[in-house]
PDB file of C-alpha atoms in Angstrom:
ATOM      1  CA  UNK A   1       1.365 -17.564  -1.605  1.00 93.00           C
ATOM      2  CA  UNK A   2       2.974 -19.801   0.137  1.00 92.00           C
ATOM      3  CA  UNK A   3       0.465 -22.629  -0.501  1.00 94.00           C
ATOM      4  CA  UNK A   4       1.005 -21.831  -4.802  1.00 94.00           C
ATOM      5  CA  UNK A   5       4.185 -22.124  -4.321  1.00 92.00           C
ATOM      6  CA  UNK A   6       3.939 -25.262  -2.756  1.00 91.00           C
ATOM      7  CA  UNK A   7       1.925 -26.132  -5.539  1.00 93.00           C
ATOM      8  CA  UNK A   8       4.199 -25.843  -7.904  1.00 92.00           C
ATOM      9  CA  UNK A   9       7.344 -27.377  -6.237  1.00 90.00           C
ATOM     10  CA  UNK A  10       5.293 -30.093  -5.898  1.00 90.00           C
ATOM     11  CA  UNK A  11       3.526 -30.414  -9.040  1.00 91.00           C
ATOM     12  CA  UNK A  12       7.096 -30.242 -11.240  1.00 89.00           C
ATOM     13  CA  UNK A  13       8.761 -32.829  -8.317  1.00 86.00           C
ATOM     14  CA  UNK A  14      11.129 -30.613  -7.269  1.00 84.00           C
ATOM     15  CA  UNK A  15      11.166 -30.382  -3.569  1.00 81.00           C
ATOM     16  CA  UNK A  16      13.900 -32.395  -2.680  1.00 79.00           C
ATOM     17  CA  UNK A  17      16.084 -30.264  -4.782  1.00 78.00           C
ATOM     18  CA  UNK A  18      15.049 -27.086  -3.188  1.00 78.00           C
ATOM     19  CA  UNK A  19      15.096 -28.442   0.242  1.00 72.00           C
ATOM     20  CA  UNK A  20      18.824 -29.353  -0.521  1.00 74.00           C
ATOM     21  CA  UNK A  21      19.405 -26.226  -2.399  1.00 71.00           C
ATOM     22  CA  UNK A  22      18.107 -24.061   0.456  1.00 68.00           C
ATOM     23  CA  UNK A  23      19.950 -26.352   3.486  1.00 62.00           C
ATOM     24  CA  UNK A  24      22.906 -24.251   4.874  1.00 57.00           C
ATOM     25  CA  UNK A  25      24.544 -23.923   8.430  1.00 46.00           C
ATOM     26  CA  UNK A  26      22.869 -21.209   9.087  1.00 48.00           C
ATOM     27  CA  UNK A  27      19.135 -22.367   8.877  1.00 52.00           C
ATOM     28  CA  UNK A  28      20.325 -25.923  10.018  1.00 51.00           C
ATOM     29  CA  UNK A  29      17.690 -25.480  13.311  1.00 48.00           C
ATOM     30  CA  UNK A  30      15.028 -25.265  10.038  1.00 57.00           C
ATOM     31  CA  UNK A  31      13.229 -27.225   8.227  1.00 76.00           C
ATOM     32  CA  UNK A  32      14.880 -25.759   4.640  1.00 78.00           C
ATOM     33  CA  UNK A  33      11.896 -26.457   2.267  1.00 81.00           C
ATOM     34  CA  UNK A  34       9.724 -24.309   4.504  1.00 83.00           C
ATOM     35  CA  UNK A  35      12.329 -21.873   4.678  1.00 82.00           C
ATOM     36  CA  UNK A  36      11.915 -21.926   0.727  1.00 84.00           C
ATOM     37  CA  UNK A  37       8.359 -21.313   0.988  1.00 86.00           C
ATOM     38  CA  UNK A  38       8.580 -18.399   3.607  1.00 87.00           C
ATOM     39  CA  UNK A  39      11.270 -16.703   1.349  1.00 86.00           C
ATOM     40  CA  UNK A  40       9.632 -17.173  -1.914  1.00 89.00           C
ATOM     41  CA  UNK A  41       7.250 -14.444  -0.347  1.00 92.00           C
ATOM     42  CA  UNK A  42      10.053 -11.894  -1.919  1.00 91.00           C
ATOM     43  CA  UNK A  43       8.311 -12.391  -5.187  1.00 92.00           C
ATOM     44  CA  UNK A  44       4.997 -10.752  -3.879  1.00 93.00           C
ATOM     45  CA  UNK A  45       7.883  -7.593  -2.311  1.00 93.00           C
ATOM     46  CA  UNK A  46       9.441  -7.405  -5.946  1.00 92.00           C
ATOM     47  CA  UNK A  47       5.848  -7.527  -7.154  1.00 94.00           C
ATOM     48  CA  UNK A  48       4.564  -5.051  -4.852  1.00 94.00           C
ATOM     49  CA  UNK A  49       7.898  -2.757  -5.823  1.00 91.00           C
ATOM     50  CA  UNK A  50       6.894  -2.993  -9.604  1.00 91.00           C
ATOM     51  CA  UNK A  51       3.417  -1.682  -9.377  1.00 94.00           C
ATOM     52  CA  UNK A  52       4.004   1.203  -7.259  1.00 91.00           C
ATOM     53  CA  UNK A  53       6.870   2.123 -10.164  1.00 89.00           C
ATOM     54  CA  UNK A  54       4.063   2.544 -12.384  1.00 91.00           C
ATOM     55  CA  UNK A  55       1.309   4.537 -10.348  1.00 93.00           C
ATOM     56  CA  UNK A  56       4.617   6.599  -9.796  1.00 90.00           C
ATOM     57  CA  UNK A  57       5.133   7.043 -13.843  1.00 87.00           C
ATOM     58  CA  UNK A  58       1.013   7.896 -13.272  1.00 90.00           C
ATOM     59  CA  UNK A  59       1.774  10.340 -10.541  1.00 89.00           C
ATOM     60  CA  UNK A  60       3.989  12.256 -13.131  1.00 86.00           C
ATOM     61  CA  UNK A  61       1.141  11.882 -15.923  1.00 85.00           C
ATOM     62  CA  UNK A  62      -0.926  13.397 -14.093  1.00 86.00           C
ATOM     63  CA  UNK A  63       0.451  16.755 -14.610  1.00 78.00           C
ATOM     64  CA  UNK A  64       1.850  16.539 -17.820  1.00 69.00           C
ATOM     65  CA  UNK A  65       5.346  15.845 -16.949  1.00 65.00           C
ATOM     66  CA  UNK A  66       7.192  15.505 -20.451  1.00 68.00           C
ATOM     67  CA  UNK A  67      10.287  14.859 -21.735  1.00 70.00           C
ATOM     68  CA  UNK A  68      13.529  15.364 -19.720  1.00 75.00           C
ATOM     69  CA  UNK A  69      11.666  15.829 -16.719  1.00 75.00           C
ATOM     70  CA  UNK A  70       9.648  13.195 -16.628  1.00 78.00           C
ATOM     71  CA  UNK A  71      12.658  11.017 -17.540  1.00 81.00           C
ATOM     72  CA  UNK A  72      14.448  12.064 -14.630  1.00 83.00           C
ATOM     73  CA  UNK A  73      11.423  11.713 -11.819  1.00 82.00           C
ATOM     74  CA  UNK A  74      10.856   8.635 -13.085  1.00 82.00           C
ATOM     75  CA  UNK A  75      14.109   7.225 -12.854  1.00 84.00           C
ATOM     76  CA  UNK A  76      14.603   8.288  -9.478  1.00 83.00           C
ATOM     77  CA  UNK A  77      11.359   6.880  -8.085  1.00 80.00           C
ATOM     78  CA  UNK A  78      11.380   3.721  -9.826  1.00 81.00           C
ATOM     79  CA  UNK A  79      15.296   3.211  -8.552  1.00 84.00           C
ATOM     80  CA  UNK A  80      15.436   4.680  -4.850  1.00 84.00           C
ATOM     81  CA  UNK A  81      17.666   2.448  -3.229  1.00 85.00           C
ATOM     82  CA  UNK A  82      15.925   2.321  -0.167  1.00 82.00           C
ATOM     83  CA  UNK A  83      12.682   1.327  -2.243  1.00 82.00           C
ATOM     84  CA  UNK A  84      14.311  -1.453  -3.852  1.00 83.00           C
ATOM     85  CA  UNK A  85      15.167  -2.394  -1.064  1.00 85.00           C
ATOM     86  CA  UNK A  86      11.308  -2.688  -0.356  1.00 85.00           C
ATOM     87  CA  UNK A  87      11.335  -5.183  -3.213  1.00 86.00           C
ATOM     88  CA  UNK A  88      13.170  -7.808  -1.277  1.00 86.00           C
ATOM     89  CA  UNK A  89      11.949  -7.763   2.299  1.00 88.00           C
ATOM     90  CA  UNK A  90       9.751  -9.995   3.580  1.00 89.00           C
ATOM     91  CA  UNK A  91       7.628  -7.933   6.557  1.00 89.00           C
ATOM     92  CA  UNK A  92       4.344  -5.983   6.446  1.00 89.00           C
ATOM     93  CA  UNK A  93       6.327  -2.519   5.050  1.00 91.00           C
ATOM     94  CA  UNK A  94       6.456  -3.403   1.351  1.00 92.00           C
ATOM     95  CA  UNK A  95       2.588  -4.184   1.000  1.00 93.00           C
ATOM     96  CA  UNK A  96       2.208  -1.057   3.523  1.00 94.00           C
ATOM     97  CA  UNK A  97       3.881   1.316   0.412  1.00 93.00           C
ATOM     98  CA  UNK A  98       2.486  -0.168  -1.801  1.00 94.00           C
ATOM     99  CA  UNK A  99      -1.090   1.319  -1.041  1.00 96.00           C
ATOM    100  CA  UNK A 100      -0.061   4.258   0.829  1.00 95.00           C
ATOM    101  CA  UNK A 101       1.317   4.678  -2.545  1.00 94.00           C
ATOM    102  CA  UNK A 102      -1.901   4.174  -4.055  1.00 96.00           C
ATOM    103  CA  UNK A 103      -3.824   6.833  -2.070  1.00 96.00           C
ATOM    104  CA  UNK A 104      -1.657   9.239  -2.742  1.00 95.00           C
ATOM    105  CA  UNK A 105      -2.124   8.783  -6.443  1.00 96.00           C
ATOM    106  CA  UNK A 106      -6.054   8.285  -6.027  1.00 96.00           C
ATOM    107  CA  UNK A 107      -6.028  11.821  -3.672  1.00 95.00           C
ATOM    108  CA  UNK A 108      -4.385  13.656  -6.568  1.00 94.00           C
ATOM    109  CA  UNK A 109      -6.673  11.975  -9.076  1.00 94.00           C
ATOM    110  CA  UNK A 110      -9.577  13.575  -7.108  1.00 94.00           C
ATOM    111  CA  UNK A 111      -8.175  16.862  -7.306  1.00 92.00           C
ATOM    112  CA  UNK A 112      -7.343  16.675 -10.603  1.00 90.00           C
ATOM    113  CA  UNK A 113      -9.723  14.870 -12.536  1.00 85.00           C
ATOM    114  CA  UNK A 114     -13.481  16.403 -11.402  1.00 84.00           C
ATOM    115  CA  UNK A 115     -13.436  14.870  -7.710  1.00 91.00           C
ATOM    116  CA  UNK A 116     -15.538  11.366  -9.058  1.00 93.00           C
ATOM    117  CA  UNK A 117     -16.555   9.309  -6.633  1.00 95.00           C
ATOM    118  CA  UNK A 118     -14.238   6.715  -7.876  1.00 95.00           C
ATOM    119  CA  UNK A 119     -11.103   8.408  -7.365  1.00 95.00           C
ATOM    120  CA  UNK A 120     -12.512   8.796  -3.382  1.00 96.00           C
ATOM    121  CA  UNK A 121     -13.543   5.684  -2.384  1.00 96.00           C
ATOM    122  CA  UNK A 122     -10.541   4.259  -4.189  1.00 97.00           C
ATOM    123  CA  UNK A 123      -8.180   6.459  -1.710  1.00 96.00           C
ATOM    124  CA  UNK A 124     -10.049   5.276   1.127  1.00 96.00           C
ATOM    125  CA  UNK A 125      -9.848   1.309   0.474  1.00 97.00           C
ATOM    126  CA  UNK A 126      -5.914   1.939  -0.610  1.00 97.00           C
ATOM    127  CA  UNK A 127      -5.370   4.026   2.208  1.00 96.00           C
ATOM    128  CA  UNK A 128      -6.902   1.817   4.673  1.00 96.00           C
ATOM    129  CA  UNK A 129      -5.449  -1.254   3.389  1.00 96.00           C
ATOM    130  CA  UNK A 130      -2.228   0.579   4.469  1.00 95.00           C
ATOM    131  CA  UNK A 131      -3.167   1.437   7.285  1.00 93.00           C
ATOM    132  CA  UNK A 132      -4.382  -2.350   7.947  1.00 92.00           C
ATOM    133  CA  UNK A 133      -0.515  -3.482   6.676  1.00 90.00           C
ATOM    134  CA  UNK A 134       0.907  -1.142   9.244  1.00 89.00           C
ATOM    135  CA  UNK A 135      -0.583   1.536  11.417  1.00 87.00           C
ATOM    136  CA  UNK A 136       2.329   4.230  10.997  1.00 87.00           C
ATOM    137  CA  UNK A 137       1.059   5.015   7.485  1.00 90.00           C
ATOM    138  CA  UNK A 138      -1.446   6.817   8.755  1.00 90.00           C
ATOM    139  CA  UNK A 139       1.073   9.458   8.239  1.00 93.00           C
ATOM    140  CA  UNK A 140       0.240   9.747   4.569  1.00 93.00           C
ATOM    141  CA  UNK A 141      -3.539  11.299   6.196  1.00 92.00           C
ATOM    142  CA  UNK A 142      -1.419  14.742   6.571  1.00 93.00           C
ATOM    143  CA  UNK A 143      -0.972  15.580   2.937  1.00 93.00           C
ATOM    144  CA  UNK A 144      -4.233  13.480   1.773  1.00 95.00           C
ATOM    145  CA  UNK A 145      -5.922  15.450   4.345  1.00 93.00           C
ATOM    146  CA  UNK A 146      -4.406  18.833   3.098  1.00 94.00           C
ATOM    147  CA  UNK A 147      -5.648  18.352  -0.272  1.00 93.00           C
ATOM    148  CA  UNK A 148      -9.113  17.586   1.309  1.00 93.00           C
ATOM    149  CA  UNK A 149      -9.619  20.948   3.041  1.00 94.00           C
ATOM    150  CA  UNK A 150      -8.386  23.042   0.179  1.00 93.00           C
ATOM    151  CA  UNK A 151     -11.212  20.888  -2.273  1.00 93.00           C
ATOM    152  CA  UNK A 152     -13.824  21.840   0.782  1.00 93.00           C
ATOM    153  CA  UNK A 153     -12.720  25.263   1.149  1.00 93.00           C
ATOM    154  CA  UNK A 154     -12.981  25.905  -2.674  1.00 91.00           C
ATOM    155  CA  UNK A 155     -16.594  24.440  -2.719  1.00 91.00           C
ATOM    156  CA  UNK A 156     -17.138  26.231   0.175  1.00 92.00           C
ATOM    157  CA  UNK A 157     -16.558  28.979  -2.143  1.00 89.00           C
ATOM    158  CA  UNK A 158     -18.041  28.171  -4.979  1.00 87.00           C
ATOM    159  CA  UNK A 159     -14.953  28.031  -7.215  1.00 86.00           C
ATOM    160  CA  UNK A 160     -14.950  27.001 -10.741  1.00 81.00           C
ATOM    161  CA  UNK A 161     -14.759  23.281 -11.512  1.00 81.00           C
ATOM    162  CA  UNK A 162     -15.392  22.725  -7.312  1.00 84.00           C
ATOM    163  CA  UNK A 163     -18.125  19.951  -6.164  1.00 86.00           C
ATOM    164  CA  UNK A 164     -21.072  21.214  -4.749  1.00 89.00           C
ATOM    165  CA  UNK A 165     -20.944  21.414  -1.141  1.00 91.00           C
ATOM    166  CA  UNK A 166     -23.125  18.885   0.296  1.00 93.00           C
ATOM    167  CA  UNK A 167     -21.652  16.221  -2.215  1.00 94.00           C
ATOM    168  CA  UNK A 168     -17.987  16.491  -1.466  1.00 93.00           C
ATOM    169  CA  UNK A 169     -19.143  15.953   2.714  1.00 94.00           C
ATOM    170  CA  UNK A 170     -20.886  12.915   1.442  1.00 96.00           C
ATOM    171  CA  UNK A 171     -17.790  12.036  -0.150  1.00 95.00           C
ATOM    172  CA  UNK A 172     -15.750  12.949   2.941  1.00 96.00           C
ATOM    173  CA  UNK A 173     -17.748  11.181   5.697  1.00 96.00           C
ATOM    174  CA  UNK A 174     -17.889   7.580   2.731  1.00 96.00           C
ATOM    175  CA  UNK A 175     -14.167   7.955   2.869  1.00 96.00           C
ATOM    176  CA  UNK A 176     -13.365   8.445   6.732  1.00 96.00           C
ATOM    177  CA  UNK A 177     -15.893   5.393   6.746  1.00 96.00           C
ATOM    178  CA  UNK A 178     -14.459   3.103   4.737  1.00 96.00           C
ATOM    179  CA  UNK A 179     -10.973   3.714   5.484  1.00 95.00           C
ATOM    180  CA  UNK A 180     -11.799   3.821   9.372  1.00 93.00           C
ATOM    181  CA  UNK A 181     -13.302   0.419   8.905  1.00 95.00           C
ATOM    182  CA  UNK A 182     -10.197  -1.086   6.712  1.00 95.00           C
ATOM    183  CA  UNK A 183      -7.152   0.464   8.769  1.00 92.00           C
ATOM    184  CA  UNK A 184      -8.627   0.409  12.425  1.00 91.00           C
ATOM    185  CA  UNK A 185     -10.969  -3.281  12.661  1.00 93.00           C
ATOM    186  CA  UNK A 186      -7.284  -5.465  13.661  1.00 89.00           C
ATOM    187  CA  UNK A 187      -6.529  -2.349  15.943  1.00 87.00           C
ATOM    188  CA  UNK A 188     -10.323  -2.958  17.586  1.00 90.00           C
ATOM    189  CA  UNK A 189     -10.068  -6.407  17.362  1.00 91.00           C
ATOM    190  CA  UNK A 190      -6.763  -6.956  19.252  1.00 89.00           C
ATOM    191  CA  UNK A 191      -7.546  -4.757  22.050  1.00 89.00           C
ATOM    192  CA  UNK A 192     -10.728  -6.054  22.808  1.00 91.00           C
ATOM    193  CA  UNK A 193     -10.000  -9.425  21.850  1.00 91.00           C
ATOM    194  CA  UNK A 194      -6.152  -9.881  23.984  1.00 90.00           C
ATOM    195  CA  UNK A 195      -5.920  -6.660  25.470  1.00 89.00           C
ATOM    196  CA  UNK A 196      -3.381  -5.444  23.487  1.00 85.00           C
ATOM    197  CA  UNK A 197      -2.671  -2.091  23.256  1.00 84.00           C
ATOM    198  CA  UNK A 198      -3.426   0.538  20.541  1.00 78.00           C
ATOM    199  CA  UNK A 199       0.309   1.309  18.243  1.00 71.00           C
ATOM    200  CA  UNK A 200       1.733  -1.929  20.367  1.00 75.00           C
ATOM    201  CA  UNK A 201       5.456  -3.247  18.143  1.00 73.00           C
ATOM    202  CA  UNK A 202       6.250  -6.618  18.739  1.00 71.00           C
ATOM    203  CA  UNK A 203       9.128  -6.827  20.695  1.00 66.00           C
ATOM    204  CA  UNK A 204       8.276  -3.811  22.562  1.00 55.00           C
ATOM    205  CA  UNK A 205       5.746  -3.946  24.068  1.00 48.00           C
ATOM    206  CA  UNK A 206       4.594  -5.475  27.809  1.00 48.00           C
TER     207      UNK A 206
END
Protein backbone atom coordinates (compact mmCIF):
# COMPACT_ATOMS: atom_id res chain seq x y z
CA UNK A 1 0.00 0.00 0.00
CA UNK A 2 2.55 1.87 0.80
CA UNK A 3 4.36 1.46 -2.56
CA UNK A 4 0.63 2.86 -4.47
CA UNK A 5 0.74 5.41 -2.50
CA UNK A 6 4.03 6.29 -3.37
CA UNK A 7 2.89 5.99 -6.71
CA UNK A 8 0.67 8.42 -6.70
CA UNK A 9 2.48 11.20 -4.69
CA UNK A 10 4.85 10.80 -7.12
CA UNK A 11 3.04 10.53 -10.25
CA UNK A 12 0.84 14.01 -9.46
CA UNK A 13 4.47 15.73 -8.09
CA UNK A 14 3.40 16.19 -4.89
CA UNK A 15 5.91 14.94 -2.47
CA UNK A 16 7.54 17.87 -1.43
CA UNK A 17 4.27 19.23 -0.32
CA UNK A 18 3.41 16.30 1.78
CA UNK A 19 6.80 15.93 3.19
CA UNK A 20 6.35 19.63 4.37
CA UNK A 21 2.80 19.13 5.23
CA UNK A 22 3.57 16.10 7.41
CA UNK A 23 7.06 17.77 9.10
CA UNK A 24 6.23 18.66 12.79
CA UNK A 25 8.35 18.70 16.10
CA UNK A 26 7.21 15.78 17.00
CA UNK A 27 8.36 13.42 14.10
CA UNK A 28 11.43 15.80 13.57
CA UNK A 29 13.87 12.41 14.32
CA UNK A 30 11.73 11.20 10.89
CA UNK A 31 12.00 11.30 7.68
CA UNK A 32 8.19 13.03 7.21
CA UNK A 33 7.36 11.72 3.66
CA UNK A 34 7.82 8.19 4.94
CA UNK A 35 5.94 9.01 7.86
CA UNK A 36 3.18 9.95 5.16
CA UNK A 37 3.44 6.70 3.61
CA UNK A 38 3.33 4.59 6.91
CA UNK A 39 0.18 6.62 7.98
CA UNK A 40 -1.63 6.56 4.78
CA UNK A 41 -2.02 2.78 5.84
CA UNK A 42 -5.27 4.26 7.86
CA UNK A 43 -7.05 4.14 4.58
CA UNK A 44 -6.76 0.23 4.36
CA UNK A 45 -8.17 0.48 8.68
CA UNK A 46 -11.14 2.79 7.44
CA UNK A 47 -11.43 0.34 4.57
CA UNK A 48 -11.27 -2.67 6.58
CA UNK A 49 -13.99 -0.82 9.13
CA UNK A 50 -16.42 -0.32 6.10
CA UNK A 51 -16.66 -3.85 4.95
CA UNK A 52 -17.17 -5.49 8.14
CA UNK A 53 -20.29 -2.72 8.50
CA UNK A 54 -21.79 -4.50 5.74
CA UNK A 55 -21.28 -8.36 6.48
CA UNK A 56 -22.74 -6.90 9.83
CA UNK A 57 -26.04 -5.43 7.88
CA UNK A 58 -25.63 -9.36 6.32
CA UNK A 59 -25.42 -10.83 9.75
CA UNK A 60 -28.90 -9.19 10.46
CA UNK A 61 -30.26 -10.41 6.91
CA UNK A 62 -29.68 -13.42 7.66
CA UNK A 63 -32.52 -13.83 9.94
CA UNK A 64 -34.89 -11.58 8.65
CA UNK A 65 -34.27 -8.69 10.83
CA UNK A 66 -36.83 -5.92 9.55
CA UNK A 67 -37.75 -2.70 10.19
CA UNK A 68 -37.08 -0.98 13.57
CA UNK A 69 -34.97 -3.66 14.60
CA UNK A 70 -32.84 -3.99 12.08
CA UNK A 71 -32.44 -0.19 12.07
CA UNK A 72 -31.30 -0.19 15.46
CA UNK A 73 -28.61 -3.34 15.26
CA UNK A 74 -27.36 -1.85 12.50
CA UNK A 75 -26.69 1.40 13.75
CA UNK A 76 -25.04 0.20 16.69
CA UNK A 77 -22.63 -2.15 14.92
CA UNK A 78 -21.75 0.00 12.16
CA UNK A 79 -21.03 3.01 14.92
CA UNK A 80 -19.37 1.22 18.08
CA UNK A 81 -16.99 3.62 19.15
CA UNK A 82 -14.46 1.32 19.97
CA UNK A 83 -14.83 -0.14 16.29
CA UNK A 84 -14.34 3.07 14.74
CA UNK A 85 -11.80 3.35 16.44
CA UNK A 86 -10.56 0.17 14.50
CA UNK A 87 -10.93 2.34 11.41
CA UNK A 88 -8.01 4.52 12.25
CA UNK A 89 -5.29 2.39 13.77
CA UNK A 90 -2.55 1.33 12.09
CA UNK A 91 -1.50 -2.35 13.81
CA UNK A 92 -2.45 -5.94 12.90
CA UNK A 93 -6.08 -5.64 15.05
CA UNK A 94 -8.17 -3.92 12.37
CA UNK A 95 -7.36 -6.54 9.51
CA UNK A 96 -7.60 -9.21 12.53
CA UNK A 97 -11.69 -8.07 12.85
CA UNK A 98 -12.09 -7.75 9.89
CA UNK A 99 -12.05 -11.62 9.10
CA UNK A 100 -12.83 -12.85 12.42
CA UNK A 101 -15.75 -10.88 11.36
CA UNK A 102 -16.05 -12.75 8.31
CA UNK A 103 -16.15 -16.26 9.86
CA UNK A 104 -18.57 -15.50 11.99
CA UNK A 105 -20.87 -14.48 9.19
CA UNK A 106 -19.68 -17.53 6.92
CA UNK A 107 -20.38 -20.03 10.29
CA UNK A 108 -23.95 -18.71 10.44
CA UNK A 109 -24.30 -18.92 6.67
CA UNK A 110 -23.56 -22.68 7.07
CA UNK A 111 -26.13 -23.14 9.53
CA UNK A 112 -28.50 -21.33 7.88
CA UNK A 113 -28.34 -21.73 4.34
CA UNK A 114 -28.04 -25.89 3.71
CA UNK A 115 -24.34 -26.25 5.18
CA UNK A 116 -22.65 -25.76 1.25
CA UNK A 117 -19.36 -26.32 1.05
CA UNK A 118 -18.82 -22.76 0.23
CA UNK A 119 -20.03 -21.24 3.26
CA UNK A 120 -17.23 -23.83 5.11
CA UNK A 121 -14.25 -23.41 3.45
CA UNK A 122 -15.01 -19.71 3.30
CA UNK A 123 -15.04 -19.69 7.37
CA UNK A 124 -11.93 -21.50 7.40
CA UNK A 125 -9.74 -19.15 4.98
CA UNK A 126 -11.49 -15.95 6.92
CA UNK A 127 -10.95 -17.45 10.09
CA UNK A 128 -7.46 -18.35 9.54
CA UNK A 129 -6.50 -15.24 7.93
CA UNK A 130 -7.41 -13.90 11.44
CA UNK A 131 -5.83 -15.98 13.09
CA UNK A 132 -2.62 -15.27 10.76
CA UNK A 133 -3.30 -11.18 11.59
CA UNK A 134 -3.23 -12.02 15.25
CA UNK A 135 -3.27 -15.25 17.18
CA UNK A 136 -5.80 -14.12 20.04
CA UNK A 137 -8.70 -14.43 17.57
CA UNK A 138 -8.65 -17.75 17.88
CA UNK A 139 -11.17 -16.88 20.44
CA UNK A 140 -13.90 -16.54 17.85
CA UNK A 141 -13.25 -20.87 17.51
CA UNK A 142 -15.61 -21.01 20.82
CA UNK A 143 -18.86 -19.92 19.29
CA UNK A 144 -17.83 -21.13 15.57
CA UNK A 145 -17.07 -24.29 17.24
CA UNK A 146 -20.47 -24.37 19.16
CA UNK A 147 -22.41 -24.06 16.11
CA UNK A 148 -20.27 -26.97 14.68
CA UNK A 149 -21.22 -29.61 17.27
CA UNK A 150 -24.88 -28.76 17.34
CA UNK A 151 -24.80 -29.19 13.04
CA UNK A 152 -22.88 -32.73 13.93
CA UNK A 153 -25.09 -33.67 16.64
CA UNK A 154 -28.25 -33.00 14.48
CA UNK A 155 -26.78 -35.16 11.58
CA UNK A 156 -25.83 -37.41 14.02
CA UNK A 157 -29.45 -37.59 14.40
CA UNK A 158 -30.74 -37.49 11.37
CA UNK A 159 -32.69 -34.22 11.69
CA UNK A 160 -34.54 -32.59 8.97
CA UNK A 161 -32.60 -30.33 6.60
CA UNK A 162 -29.11 -31.89 8.52
CA UNK A 163 -26.02 -33.06 6.17
CA UNK A 164 -25.44 -36.52 6.02
CA UNK A 165 -22.99 -37.65 8.42
CA UNK A 166 -19.94 -38.60 6.69
CA UNK A 167 -20.15 -35.28 4.56
CA UNK A 168 -20.30 -32.70 7.27
CA UNK A 169 -16.76 -34.68 8.89
CA UNK A 170 -15.37 -34.16 5.47
CA UNK A 171 -16.36 -30.72 5.80
CA UNK A 172 -15.03 -30.51 9.37
CA UNK A 173 -11.56 -32.11 8.96
CA UNK A 174 -11.24 -29.48 5.12
CA UNK A 175 -11.91 -26.71 7.55
CA UNK A 176 -9.57 -27.53 10.65
CA UNK A 177 -7.14 -28.04 7.56
CA UNK A 178 -7.23 -25.11 5.92
CA UNK A 179 -7.59 -22.84 8.71
CA UNK A 180 -4.74 -24.79 10.69
CA UNK A 181 -2.57 -24.15 7.71
CA UNK A 182 -3.56 -20.20 7.33
CA UNK A 183 -3.55 -19.17 11.19
CA UNK A 184 -0.66 -21.48 12.56
CA UNK A 185 2.33 -21.60 9.37
CA UNK A 186 4.02 -17.85 10.93
CA UNK A 187 3.45 -19.52 14.45
CA UNK A 188 5.58 -22.79 12.95
CA UNK A 189 7.72 -20.79 11.10
CA UNK A 190 9.00 -18.45 13.87
CA UNK A 191 9.64 -21.06 16.33
CA UNK A 192 11.50 -23.22 14.26
CA UNK A 193 13.00 -20.64 12.28
CA UNK A 194 14.31 -17.98 15.56
CA UNK A 195 13.17 -19.88 18.34
CA UNK A 196 10.56 -17.81 19.24
CA UNK A 197 8.03 -18.85 21.31
CA UNK A 198 4.39 -19.92 20.62
CA UNK A 199 1.69 -16.57 21.77
CA UNK A 200 5.22 -14.47 22.15
CA UNK A 201 3.99 -10.11 22.22
CA UNK A 202 6.60 -7.97 21.23
CA UNK A 203 7.75 -6.16 23.98
CA UNK A 204 7.17 -8.95 26.26
CA UNK A 205 8.70 -11.39 25.66
CA UNK A 206 12.60 -12.74 26.47
Amino acid sequence: WMHIMDFIVNLFGLTDYVSTSFQSGMYSDYNAYRYFLYGSCAILSCFYRFIEAIFFIKILTLYKTEGKDVTLLACLACFYPRLNEFSGLLNNDPVSFLFSTLAIYYALRFVKEGKSWYSILMCAITLGLAMMGKLNSAVICLPIGFLFVYEFVRSCMKKRDSQKLWVICLQYVSFLVICGTLGLWFQVYVSKRFNQPFGYIYGQGT
